[in-house]
Short mmCIF file of C-alpha atoms in Angstrom, two decimals:
data_model
loop_
_atom_site.label_atom_id
_atom_site.label_comp_id
_atom_site.label_asym_id
_atom_site.label_seq_id
_atom_site.Cartn_x
_atom_site.Cartn_y
_atom_site.Cartn_z
CA MET A 52 90.56 26.53 62.61
CA TRP A 53 93.82 27.54 64.29
CA THR A 54 93.10 31.21 63.67
CA TYR A 55 89.87 30.85 65.64
CA VAL A 56 91.62 28.81 68.37
CA LEU A 57 94.38 31.41 68.80
CA PHE A 58 91.80 34.21 68.84
CA ASN A 59 89.91 32.50 71.69
CA ILE A 60 93.09 31.88 73.70
CA LYS A 61 94.22 35.51 73.32
CA SER A 62 90.80 36.87 74.28
CA ASN A 63 90.79 34.65 77.40
CA LEU A 64 94.26 35.80 78.42
CA LYS A 65 93.30 39.46 78.08
CA ARG A 66 90.43 39.27 80.56
CA LYS A 67 91.30 40.84 83.92
CA GLU A 68 89.40 38.18 85.87
CA ASN A 69 91.44 35.43 84.25
CA LEU A 70 94.72 37.26 84.82
CA ILE A 71 93.91 37.59 88.53
CA LEU A 72 93.17 33.85 88.72
CA VAL A 73 96.43 33.01 86.97
CA VAL A 74 98.43 35.25 89.33
CA LEU A 75 96.79 33.66 92.40
CA PHE A 76 97.47 30.21 90.98
CA ILE A 77 101.16 31.02 90.47
CA ILE A 78 101.45 32.44 93.99
CA CYS A 79 100.00 29.21 95.41
CA GLU A 80 102.50 27.16 93.42
CA ILE A 81 105.50 29.23 94.53
CA ALA A 82 104.36 29.01 98.16
CA LEU A 83 103.99 25.23 97.86
CA LEU A 84 107.44 24.80 96.32
CA PHE A 85 108.99 26.90 99.10
CA ILE A 86 107.24 24.81 101.79
CA LEU A 87 108.24 21.50 100.16
CA ASN A 88 111.84 22.59 99.73
CA THR A 89 112.03 23.53 103.42
CA LYS A 90 110.31 20.29 104.48
CA SER A 91 112.65 18.11 102.41
CA PHE A 92 115.62 19.00 104.67
CA THR A 93 113.95 17.33 107.66
CA GLU A 94 112.75 14.15 105.92
CA SER A 95 114.46 10.78 105.66
CA PRO A 96 115.23 9.53 102.12
CA TYR A 97 113.87 6.11 103.00
CA GLN A 98 111.89 5.42 106.17
CA THR A 99 111.59 1.63 106.09
CA SER A 100 113.99 -0.55 108.04
CA LEU A 101 113.63 -4.30 108.52
CA GLY A 102 115.88 -6.94 109.99
CA ILE A 103 116.81 -10.61 110.08
CA SER A 104 114.99 -12.50 112.81
CA ILE A 105 117.27 -15.13 114.34
CA ALA A 106 114.43 -16.49 116.48
CA SER A 107 113.48 -18.93 113.74
CA ALA A 108 116.92 -20.58 113.80
CA SER A 109 117.81 -23.22 116.40
CA GLN A 110 121.32 -24.43 117.33
CA LYS A 111 119.93 -27.87 118.26
CA ASN A 112 119.94 -28.97 114.62
CA ASP A 113 123.64 -28.19 114.10
CA PRO A 114 125.58 -26.22 116.79
CA LYS A 115 128.61 -25.60 114.53
CA LEU A 116 126.48 -24.35 111.65
CA TYR A 117 124.50 -22.21 114.09
CA GLN A 118 127.72 -20.53 115.27
CA GLU A 119 128.66 -19.77 111.66
CA PHE A 120 125.21 -18.28 111.18
CA MET A 121 125.57 -16.08 114.29
CA ASP A 122 128.95 -14.86 113.00
CA GLU A 123 127.23 -13.82 109.76
CA VAL A 124 124.45 -12.09 111.74
CA ASN A 125 127.02 -10.12 113.76
CA LEU A 126 128.69 -8.98 110.54
CA ILE A 127 125.30 -7.90 109.24
CA ARG A 128 124.68 -5.93 112.44
CA GLN A 129 128.02 -4.17 112.01
CA THR A 130 127.05 -3.33 108.42
CA ILE A 131 123.75 -1.89 109.68
CA ASP A 132 125.47 0.27 112.31
CA LYS A 133 127.94 1.65 109.76
CA GLY A 134 125.22 2.17 107.16
CA GLU A 135 122.97 4.11 109.53
CA GLN A 136 125.95 6.31 110.45
CA ASP A 137 126.69 6.89 106.75
CA GLY A 138 123.08 8.01 106.33
CA LYS A 139 123.38 10.51 109.18
CA GLU A 140 126.62 11.86 107.70
CA LYS A 141 125.06 11.89 104.21
CA ASN A 142 127.74 9.62 102.81
CA TRP A 143 125.17 8.49 100.27
CA LYS A 144 127.22 6.11 98.17
CA SER A 145 128.15 4.02 101.21
CA TYR A 146 124.59 4.34 102.51
CA CYS A 147 123.09 2.99 99.27
CA GLU A 148 125.58 0.12 99.23
CA TYR A 149 124.64 -0.75 102.81
CA LYS A 150 120.93 -0.70 101.95
CA VAL A 151 121.46 -3.02 98.99
CA LYS A 152 123.46 -5.52 101.05
CA VAL A 153 121.10 -5.59 104.02
CA SER A 154 117.99 -5.73 101.80
CA VAL A 155 119.36 -8.62 99.73
CA LEU A 156 120.19 -10.56 102.88
CA GLU A 157 116.79 -9.80 104.41
CA ALA A 158 114.97 -10.95 101.26
CA GLN A 159 117.08 -14.09 101.09
CA TRP A 160 116.37 -14.87 104.75
CA TYR A 161 112.62 -14.50 104.19
CA MET A 162 112.95 -16.99 101.34
CA VAL A 163 114.83 -19.43 103.59
CA THR A 164 112.31 -19.18 106.44
CA SER A 165 109.21 -19.25 104.21
CA ASN A 166 106.80 -22.07 103.52
CA MET A 167 106.19 -20.81 99.99
CA PRO A 168 107.91 -22.53 97.01
CA ASN A 169 110.56 -20.28 95.46
CA ASP A 170 109.50 -20.88 91.86
CA SER A 171 105.88 -19.77 92.31
CA TYR A 172 105.98 -17.01 94.91
CA PHE A 173 109.24 -15.07 95.03
CA GLU A 174 109.43 -12.58 92.16
CA HIS A 175 112.84 -11.22 91.12
CA ALA A 176 114.62 -14.01 93.05
CA ASP A 177 117.05 -14.27 90.13
CA VAL A 178 117.85 -10.56 90.39
CA LEU A 179 118.50 -10.90 94.11
CA GLU A 180 120.84 -13.84 93.50
CA GLU A 181 122.79 -11.78 90.98
CA LEU A 182 123.05 -8.92 93.48
CA ARG A 183 124.19 -11.32 96.21
CA LYS A 184 127.07 -12.50 94.05
CA GLU A 185 127.88 -9.01 92.77
CA TYR A 186 128.20 -7.56 96.29
CA GLY A 187 130.02 -10.63 97.68
CA LEU A 188 127.31 -11.54 100.19
CA PRO A 189 126.98 -14.92 101.96
CA ASP A 190 124.47 -17.50 100.80
CA LEU A 191 121.99 -17.75 103.69
CA SER A 192 120.25 -20.74 102.12
CA GLN A 193 123.00 -22.94 103.60
CA TYR A 194 121.47 -22.29 107.03
CA GLU A 195 118.04 -23.59 106.06
CA LYS A 196 118.53 -26.77 108.12
CA LEU A 197 118.63 -24.59 111.27
CA ILE A 198 115.00 -23.56 110.81
CA VAL A 199 112.72 -25.34 113.26
CA GLN A 200 109.40 -24.09 111.92
CA LYS A 201 108.90 -22.12 108.74
CA SER A 202 106.64 -19.08 108.62
CA ASN A 203 103.53 -18.33 106.58
CA ASP A 204 104.04 -14.57 106.97
CA ASN A 205 106.06 -13.99 103.83
CA ASN A 206 104.97 -10.56 102.62
CA LEU A 207 108.01 -8.74 104.01
CA TYR A 208 110.08 -10.44 101.31
CA PHE A 209 108.62 -8.05 98.75
CA CYS A 210 109.59 -5.00 100.81
CA SER A 211 113.22 -6.15 101.06
CA MET A 212 113.28 -7.09 97.39
CA GLN A 213 111.99 -3.63 96.42
CA GLN A 214 114.58 -1.91 98.62
CA ALA A 215 117.43 -3.96 97.17
CA ARG A 216 116.52 -3.15 93.56
CA TYR A 217 115.76 0.49 94.41
CA PHE A 218 119.11 1.26 96.03
CA ASP A 219 121.05 -0.81 93.50
CA TYR A 220 119.48 1.39 90.80
CA LEU A 221 120.69 4.50 92.67
CA LEU A 222 124.22 3.12 92.86
CA LYS A 223 124.34 2.02 89.23
CA HIS A 224 123.13 5.45 88.03
CA ASP A 225 125.22 7.47 90.54
CA LEU A 226 122.10 9.08 92.08
CA THR A 227 121.75 10.59 95.54
CA PRO A 228 118.71 9.44 97.61
CA ILE A 229 116.03 12.13 97.68
CA THR A 230 113.06 12.67 99.98
CA TYR A 231 109.33 12.68 99.29
CA SER A 232 109.12 16.51 99.29
CA TYR A 233 112.28 17.07 97.25
CA VAL A 234 111.99 19.81 94.62
CA ASP A 235 114.25 20.28 91.61
CA ALA A 236 113.84 20.76 87.87
CA SER A 237 113.09 17.04 87.47
CA SER A 238 110.48 16.67 90.22
CA VAL A 239 108.74 20.07 90.26
CA SER A 240 106.01 19.03 87.81
CA LEU A 241 105.19 15.86 89.78
CA GLN A 242 105.06 17.78 93.07
CA ILE A 243 102.64 20.37 91.67
CA ALA A 244 100.58 17.65 89.98
CA ARG A 245 99.94 15.79 93.23
CA TYR A 246 99.79 18.65 95.78
CA ILE A 247 97.86 21.39 93.96
CA LEU A 248 96.21 20.24 90.74
CA PRO A 249 93.81 17.56 92.12
CA VAL A 250 91.90 20.36 93.90
CA VAL A 251 92.82 23.47 91.94
CA LEU A 252 92.45 22.15 88.37
CA PRO A 253 88.63 21.71 88.41
CA LEU A 254 88.26 25.05 90.20
CA LEU A 255 90.52 26.70 87.66
CA VAL A 256 88.58 25.26 84.72
CA GLY A 257 85.23 26.29 86.18
CA LEU A 258 86.28 29.86 87.03
CA LEU A 259 88.20 30.46 83.80
CA LEU A 260 85.47 29.20 81.49
CA PHE A 261 82.11 29.81 83.15
CA GLN A 262 81.64 33.17 81.40
CA GLN A 263 82.26 31.76 77.92
CA ARG A 264 78.54 31.49 77.05
CA GLU A 265 77.88 35.25 77.12
CA ARG A 266 81.09 36.21 75.34
CA ARG A 267 80.54 33.73 72.54
CA ALA A 268 76.85 34.40 72.03
CA LYS A 269 77.21 36.91 69.19
CA THR A 270 80.03 34.95 67.54
CA GLU A 271 78.01 31.74 67.61
CA LYS A 272 74.99 33.32 65.96
CA THR A 273 77.17 34.23 62.99
CA ILE A 274 79.37 31.14 62.81
CA LEU A 275 76.55 28.61 63.14
CA THR A 276 74.89 30.02 60.02
CA ILE A 277 77.94 29.25 57.88
CA SER A 278 77.59 26.00 55.94
CA GLY A 279 80.00 23.27 57.04
CA VAL A 280 81.26 25.19 60.07
CA LYS A 281 78.53 24.19 62.53
CA ARG A 282 79.78 20.59 62.77
CA LYS A 283 83.34 21.73 63.50
CA TYR A 284 82.47 24.54 65.91
CA VAL A 285 82.21 22.34 69.01
CA ARG A 286 85.60 20.79 68.27
CA TRP A 287 87.19 24.20 67.76
CA ASN A 288 85.89 25.50 71.07
CA LEU A 289 87.00 22.36 72.88
CA ILE A 290 90.53 22.60 71.50
CA SER A 291 90.83 26.33 72.29
CA ASP A 292 89.50 25.93 75.86
CA VAL A 293 91.65 22.90 76.66
CA LEU A 294 94.78 24.56 75.24
CA PHE A 295 94.02 27.73 77.20
CA VAL A 296 93.77 25.84 80.51
CA LEU A 297 96.84 23.73 79.74
CA LEU A 298 98.78 26.91 78.93
CA VAL A 299 97.82 28.38 82.30
CA VAL A 300 98.79 25.14 84.10
CA PHE A 301 101.95 24.04 82.32
CA LEU A 302 103.63 27.29 81.28
CA PRO A 303 104.48 28.22 84.91
CA ILE A 304 105.73 24.66 85.51
CA LEU A 305 108.01 24.97 82.48
CA VAL A 306 109.35 28.27 83.86
CA TYR A 307 110.03 26.66 87.27
CA MET A 308 111.93 23.85 85.58
CA ILE A 309 114.10 26.28 83.61
CA VAL A 310 114.79 28.38 86.71
CA LEU A 311 115.75 25.32 88.81
CA VAL A 312 118.08 23.72 86.23
CA PRO A 313 121.18 25.80 87.20
CA PHE A 314 120.73 24.94 90.89
CA LYS A 315 120.21 21.16 90.88
CA GLY A 316 120.38 20.06 87.25
CA VAL A 317 118.22 17.40 85.64
CA SER A 318 120.08 14.22 86.64
CA ASN A 319 117.04 13.08 88.65
CA LEU A 320 115.01 12.64 85.46
CA ILE A 321 116.12 9.00 85.66
CA TYR A 322 115.42 8.70 89.40
CA PRO A 323 113.55 5.44 90.20
CA ILE A 324 109.85 5.70 91.07
CA LEU A 325 107.99 2.75 92.56
CA TYR A 326 104.66 2.37 90.76
CA TYR A 327 101.86 -0.19 91.02
CA LYS A 328 102.18 -2.31 87.87
CA PRO A 329 98.84 -4.28 88.03
CA GLY A 330 96.94 -0.97 88.11
CA PHE A 331 99.04 0.39 85.26
CA THR A 332 98.51 -2.50 82.86
CA GLY A 333 94.87 -3.42 83.56
CA PHE A 334 91.68 -2.95 85.58
CA HIS A 335 93.04 -3.89 88.99
CA TYR A 336 91.30 -3.00 92.24
CA TRP A 337 93.06 -3.08 95.62
CA ASP A 338 90.68 -5.18 97.73
CA THR A 339 92.37 -4.55 101.10
CA GLN A 340 91.69 -2.60 104.27
CA GLY A 341 91.30 1.18 104.13
CA LEU A 342 94.49 3.11 103.51
CA ASP A 343 93.41 5.75 106.02
CA HIS A 344 94.18 3.25 108.81
CA ILE A 345 97.70 2.54 107.56
CA GLU A 346 100.75 4.70 108.13
CA LEU A 347 102.24 5.98 104.88
CA VAL A 348 106.02 5.96 104.65
CA ALA A 349 108.22 7.52 102.01
CA SER A 350 110.36 5.64 99.52
CA GLY A 351 112.07 8.46 97.67
CA LEU A 352 109.33 10.29 95.75
CA THR A 353 106.81 7.48 96.39
CA ASN A 354 104.63 7.68 99.51
CA MET A 355 103.91 4.01 100.20
CA SER A 356 101.56 2.14 102.52
CA VAL A 357 102.23 -1.17 104.24
CA ASN A 358 100.02 -2.77 101.57
CA GLN A 359 102.39 -1.59 98.86
CA PHE A 360 105.50 -2.62 100.73
CA THR A 361 104.19 -6.17 101.01
CA THR A 362 102.94 -6.70 97.45
CA PRO A 363 104.80 -8.06 94.43
CA GLY A 364 103.08 -5.46 92.25
CA MET A 365 105.49 -2.57 92.82
CA GLU A 366 107.98 -1.97 89.99
CA LEU A 367 110.53 0.70 89.10
CA MET A 368 109.95 3.46 86.55
CA PRO A 369 112.23 6.45 85.76
CA LEU A 370 110.92 9.83 86.90
CA TRP A 371 110.73 11.29 83.39
CA GLN A 372 108.46 8.44 82.29
CA CYS A 373 106.29 8.77 85.39
CA THR A 374 105.95 12.51 84.70
CA LEU A 375 104.82 11.88 81.13
CA PHE A 376 102.10 9.44 82.23
CA VAL A 377 100.87 11.81 84.95
CA THR A 378 100.87 14.69 82.44
CA PHE A 379 98.81 12.64 80.00
CA GLY A 380 96.30 11.97 82.78
CA LEU A 381 96.15 15.69 83.56
CA VAL A 382 95.45 16.55 79.92
CA LEU A 383 92.63 13.99 79.90
CA SER A 384 91.21 15.33 83.19
CA THR A 385 91.36 18.88 81.83
CA THR A 386 89.44 17.80 78.74
CA PHE A 387 86.79 16.15 80.95
CA TYR A 388 86.37 19.26 83.14
CA VAL A 389 86.19 21.57 80.11
CA LEU A 390 83.53 19.42 78.45
CA LEU A 391 81.49 19.20 81.66
CA ILE A 392 81.38 22.99 82.20
CA THR A 393 80.67 23.46 78.48
CA VAL A 394 77.67 21.12 78.53
CA LEU A 395 76.29 22.64 81.75
CA SER A 396 76.65 26.18 80.40
CA LYS A 397 74.71 25.13 77.28
CA LEU A 398 71.91 23.48 79.23
CA MET A 399 71.48 26.26 81.81
CA LYS A 400 70.65 29.87 81.05
CA ASN A 401 72.28 31.25 84.20
CA LYS A 402 76.08 31.08 84.10
CA TYR A 403 76.38 31.19 87.90
CA LEU A 404 74.00 28.27 88.23
CA SER A 405 76.04 26.23 85.73
CA LEU A 406 79.23 26.97 87.71
CA LEU A 407 77.53 26.01 90.98
CA VAL A 408 76.27 22.71 89.54
CA PHE A 409 79.73 22.02 88.09
CA LEU A 410 81.43 22.50 91.46
CA VAL A 411 78.74 20.62 93.42
CA VAL A 412 78.86 17.60 91.09
CA LEU A 413 82.65 17.34 91.25
CA GLY A 414 82.65 18.04 95.00
CA LEU A 415 80.14 15.26 95.72
CA CYS A 416 82.05 12.84 93.50
CA SER A 417 85.28 13.69 95.36
CA PHE A 418 83.57 13.26 98.73
CA ALA A 419 82.27 9.85 97.66
CA SER A 420 85.75 8.71 96.70
CA PRO A 421 88.30 9.63 99.42
CA LEU A 422 91.74 8.08 99.72
CA GLY A 423 90.56 5.38 102.13
CA ASN A 424 87.36 3.31 102.58
CA MET A 425 86.68 3.09 98.87
CA GLN A 426 83.96 0.98 97.30
CA LYS A 427 84.26 -0.84 93.99
CA ILE A 428 81.40 1.22 92.59
CA ASN A 429 83.77 4.20 92.67
CA THR A 430 85.67 2.59 89.81
CA PHE A 431 83.14 4.49 87.66
CA ASN A 432 83.51 7.72 89.64
CA PRO A 433 85.63 10.12 87.53
CA MET A 434 86.93 11.85 90.67
CA SER A 435 88.57 8.62 91.81
CA TYR A 436 91.16 9.62 89.20
CA ARG A 437 91.52 13.31 90.06
CA ASP A 438 95.15 12.60 91.00
CA PHE A 439 96.69 10.39 88.33
CA GLY A 440 99.97 10.44 90.25
CA MET A 441 98.17 8.75 93.15
CA ASN A 442 96.67 6.17 90.78
CA LEU A 443 99.97 5.47 89.03
CA LEU A 444 102.08 5.20 92.18
CA GLY A 445 99.59 2.91 93.90
CA THR A 446 98.40 5.19 96.72
CA SER A 447 94.83 4.73 95.48
CA TYR A 448 92.63 1.65 95.32
CA PHE A 449 92.03 2.43 91.64
CA GLY A 450 94.72 2.01 89.02
CA TYR A 451 96.05 4.34 86.33
CA PHE A 452 94.78 2.28 83.38
CA ALA A 453 91.21 2.24 84.71
CA GLY A 454 91.36 6.02 85.15
CA ILE A 455 92.46 6.62 81.56
CA VAL A 456 89.64 4.43 80.25
CA ILE A 457 86.89 5.75 82.56
CA VAL A 458 87.73 9.47 82.26
CA GLY A 459 88.24 8.97 78.51
CA LEU A 460 84.77 7.42 78.15
CA TYR A 461 83.13 10.23 80.12
CA SER A 462 84.91 12.76 77.90
CA VAL A 463 83.63 11.06 74.74
CA ILE A 464 80.07 11.03 76.11
CA LEU A 465 80.25 14.69 77.09
CA TYR A 466 81.68 15.60 73.70
CA LEU A 467 78.73 13.92 71.95
CA VAL A 468 76.31 15.71 74.30
CA SER A 469 77.99 19.04 73.56
CA LYS A 470 77.56 18.42 69.83
CA TRP A 471 73.89 17.66 70.41
CA CYS A 472 73.60 20.88 72.44
CA ALA A 473 75.10 22.87 69.58
CA LYS A 474 72.31 21.58 67.32
CA LYS A 475 69.35 21.65 69.69
CA VAL A 476 69.98 24.34 72.28
CA ARG A 477 69.67 27.93 71.20
CA VAL A 478 72.41 30.37 71.99
#
């Protein structure tokens, strides 16, 4: 089998048309990396900034306690001023420490001023209490008696909680805050996966493989007459085609990583990524307003919406792990695209018609499932999962787990159809 697989891969690589496509693909990637690297110098490492509202506290309840509270607020304001200056001067260790302190205090204040019971609503409250003690911060719960009327708007607690844990992770692992467009050996694969591959990967598969029917015609006539080989032939072709596309996609990425290692190292492999846990562990659908009407703000390498900032579902994952999950999704997507073009090329005599149908089908599915204004029916749309990084990091209404299952099921169905085609459709 592997002899046949290697033969197919080598014959694909030798074709001039394929070499031209590969060169154009690499040029696009290099141009993207250059643009992102330039853009990263003008971006903020973390764009969200909250604050403690003193409007909810009244001195009528206890003037002395209120004065103590205002003294604490003034100290917090001084910490904010110094922290923002540290950020401008890129004194990152002090900046991260400031962000942890302010975020812990903000989260604690939202707990104090909230109507929600602590034991049923506030996730990671125990972690925040540990951080408060570790960083020597005041206990704001002692000022609860100053609150005249508690609030029902409690979602900002989750944003502060996420910030506190995020920047504490950076401090504990001696990491420098990075921006959304940051490129190094650790992040290059994720950047290419979310900026280029959602659009280029299906095009690449279609253009690289649409001529396979004619080239394999004579080989198939011989191979399909050999006893015991006919049942394995579809599997052999699938493996060779998928490996060929993956080689074209991932070999340049591997080269970029090796080239970038001497410049920035690989310490960011453990950089924290905020991902949407409910969508990672089960079939979870974001039933909220369209993301196209909400400003996206960066949290390191995660481009978050207000919805994400105010949900308990966001958790931390190291970059290397995030990259592995996104890579797995890309392999699955590649398999789906390869099977789709294979089936269409078997069912249609004209190779150009099969390529056109392939691109039209995927284009219409992509148009039906944009980033915002999604419908639940698009859970079954395979192009809702064209960017597994978007699904994993929560920038899509549809989660990562659903994408793996749905795209996997479509791939199994197409594989069975391709086996049927090998039996019923003449070469």
